[in-house]
Amino acid sequence: MNAGEVGFQGKMARPREVLSTLRRVVARSPDGHFPWAAVVFAVFAAAYLPLARFGVDPHHDGIMLKPALVVADGGVIHRDVFSQYGPMATWVHALWLVLLGPTLWAIRTGTALMLAAAATILFVAWRRAFGHGVALVSVAIMLLLTPHFSPEILPLPWSSDVALLFVALLALALTTHWRPPFGPAWGSTVVGAITGAMLLTRLNLGIA
């Protein structure tokens, strides 16, 4: 066997190794299906994270970053700093500042990751309720309708982005079959807690 044949066989073996790896991943997944949720998160993160560095809105970025900086430093909302939206959004942004550093980029990056997580959780909830095909089409539409792909619309860290994560968690809780030791009472408690968090994030959304 010459060197060319060895090289050809090596190239043919690589796709087989990839397919074998995919089969093992699918076999080990809880529902025996390809882990599309991980793919959804990766696609949304790849689309949103680069946008975190684009543009600055002195007004909106300022009113979101300032209270988060104060809270991250130990301050209290409406005692040490004004917060235009619900306190939950500021608390979440403050957490991103603690994790990633006291910069606007931190809450922008945190927002991108939360949007990717929300899309992934919604995909899982939609798949439970409507099936795999509908869930894939829905998240694809969600990605294509992203307004931040337009240079005129900046990827601002809105409180509604935090609220969307709670909406996704609510959809997941509502489509979960609660079984012992976590019976239906647990489901009602989780749904109530998430709804309360939504109220603290953006009042009008929580009421709706």
XYZ file of C-alpha atoms in Angstrom:
208
model
C 0.000 0.000 0.000
C 1.517 3.300 -1.066
C 1.368 6.643 0.739
C -1.454 7.931 -1.493
C -3.726 5.017 -0.625
C -2.999 5.435 3.068
C -3.878 9.126 2.854
C -7.109 8.394 0.980
C -8.196 5.826 3.543
C -7.392 8.270 6.325
C -9.627 10.915 4.728
C -12.466 8.401 4.338
C -12.147 7.361 7.990
C -12.754 10.901 9.290
C -16.411 11.142 8.169
C -17.018 7.696 9.653
C -15.566 8.855 12.966
C -17.794 11.955 12.922
C -20.899 9.864 12.168
C -19.949 7.400 14.874
C -19.573 10.237 17.368
C -22.973 11.680 16.391
C -24.602 8.268 16.838
C -23.122 7.991 20.331
C -24.371 11.495 21.207
C -27.874 10.683 19.978
C -27.906 7.352 21.821
C -26.927 9.054 25.075
C -29.420 11.937 24.778
C -32.429 11.665 27.136
C -35.034 11.375 24.360
C -32.921 9.485 21.840
C -32.904 12.391 19.386
C -30.171 14.615 18.035
C -29.416 17.332 20.645
C -31.042 20.141 18.665
C -31.323 22.302 21.786
C -27.526 22.598 21.914
C -27.486 23.491 18.221
C -30.128 26.198 18.762
C -28.131 27.735 21.611
C -24.891 27.652 19.601
C -26.507 29.283 16.547
C -28.173 32.062 18.534
C -25.042 32.693 20.614
C -22.918 32.871 17.462
C -25.372 35.326 15.930
C -25.868 37.553 19.001
C -22.542 37.635 20.833
C -20.617 39.531 18.097
C -23.342 42.212 18.154
C -22.645 42.965 21.832
C -19.764 45.286 20.872
C -21.617 47.292 18.225
C -22.757 50.846 18.945
C -23.538 52.734 22.138
C -26.788 54.485 23.023
C -25.854 57.148 25.601
C -29.411 57.310 26.927
C -30.587 53.715 27.162
C -27.204 52.105 27.852
C -26.670 54.676 30.580
C -29.981 54.141 32.386
C -29.390 50.381 32.361
C -25.683 50.372 33.223
C -25.685 52.971 36.025
C -28.101 51.218 38.429
C -26.455 47.858 37.707
C -23.053 49.320 38.641
C -24.435 50.731 41.896
C -26.199 47.480 42.844
C -23.127 45.418 41.959
C -21.208 47.646 44.371
C -23.695 46.960 47.170
C -26.221 49.733 46.549
C -30.005 49.515 46.876
C -32.473 50.449 44.143
C -34.490 53.646 44.825
C -32.326 54.371 47.842
C -28.945 54.771 46.216
C -29.919 54.845 42.546
C -32.969 55.222 40.317
C -34.067 52.273 38.191
C -36.528 52.966 35.388
C -37.722 49.359 35.054
C -38.389 46.594 37.551
C -35.622 45.757 40.012
C -35.147 42.215 38.662
C -33.598 43.495 35.435
C -31.108 45.567 37.416
C -30.289 42.663 39.728
C -29.643 40.386 36.746
C -27.466 43.011 35.043
C -25.576 43.528 38.291
C -24.889 39.788 38.380
C -23.381 39.969 34.876
C -21.188 42.872 36.024
C -19.946 40.791 38.943
C -19.224 37.844 36.653
C -17.732 39.663 33.651
C -16.513 42.991 35.026
C -17.945 46.509 35.481
C -18.381 47.385 31.807
C -21.193 47.974 29.334
C -19.867 45.000 27.382
C -20.705 42.745 30.357
C -24.445 43.444 30.332
C -24.485 43.449 26.519
C -22.824 40.014 26.500
C -25.088 38.802 29.285
C -28.105 39.939 27.282
C -26.893 38.034 24.208
C -26.445 34.858 26.272
C -29.873 35.267 27.888
C -31.506 35.674 24.478
C -29.751 32.522 23.255
C -30.873 30.680 26.394
C -34.455 31.953 25.966
C -34.560 30.749 22.348
C -33.243 27.337 23.418
C -35.755 26.956 26.246
C -38.614 28.060 23.984
C -37.507 25.480 21.427
C -37.700 22.734 24.057
C -41.131 23.942 25.241
C -42.477 24.260 21.685
C -41.184 20.784 20.827
C -43.049 19.361 23.804
C -46.280 21.149 22.879
C -46.309 21.134 19.067
C -43.675 18.686 17.868
C -40.157 18.844 16.530
C -40.905 20.362 13.117
C -42.969 23.264 14.442
C -40.325 24.019 17.077
C -37.527 24.163 14.488
C -39.525 26.434 12.170
C -40.466 28.701 15.092
C -36.904 29.246 16.297
C -35.751 29.786 12.710
C -38.362 32.538 12.309
C -37.339 33.941 15.682
C -33.729 34.194 14.495
C -34.606 35.717 11.121
C -36.804 38.371 12.763
C -33.965 39.556 15.001
C -34.051 43.364 14.716
C -30.386 43.753 15.732
C -29.258 42.547 12.294
C -30.228 46.029 11.062
C -27.472 48.614 11.673
C -30.172 51.091 12.732
C -31.265 48.991 15.728
C -28.629 48.491 18.392
C -28.547 45.352 20.602
C -29.501 47.261 23.744
C -29.824 45.463 27.104
C -33.560 45.980 27.526
C -35.425 44.786 30.592
C -37.730 42.975 28.151
C -34.780 40.732 27.220
C -34.569 39.570 30.831
C -38.355 39.189 30.867
C -38.189 37.039 27.714
C -35.972 34.582 29.577
C -38.632 34.295 32.285
C -41.343 33.869 29.618
C -39.327 30.985 28.184
C -38.925 29.429 31.636
C -42.674 29.820 32.180
C -43.389 27.999 28.899
C -41.008 25.238 29.966
C -42.701 24.903 33.361
C -46.164 24.788 31.787
C -45.135 22.019 29.378
C -43.419 19.915 32.051
C -45.142 16.774 33.316
C -44.526 17.056 37.054
C -44.051 13.629 38.607
C -43.244 12.468 42.145
C -41.417 13.555 44.138
C -42.125 16.812 42.259
C -45.903 16.647 41.904
C -48.362 19.188 40.435
C -48.044 21.383 43.523
C -44.392 21.927 42.617
C -45.458 22.956 39.130
C -47.886 25.559 40.486
C -45.204 26.903 42.821
C -42.643 27.201 40.030
C -45.125 28.904 37.705
C -46.054 31.371 40.462
C -42.409 32.136 41.229
C -41.591 32.751 37.565
C -44.643 34.989 37.160
C -43.542 36.975 40.199
C -40.069 37.361 38.702
C -41.662 38.635 35.483
C -43.625 41.221 37.476
C -40.400 42.407 39.090
C -38.703 42.603 35.693
C -41.319 44.439 33.644
C -44.664 45.108 35.311
C -46.824 45.327 32.196
C -45.516 41.979 30.900
C -46.043 40.272 34.235
C -49.659 41.526 34.397
C -50.303 40.366 30.828
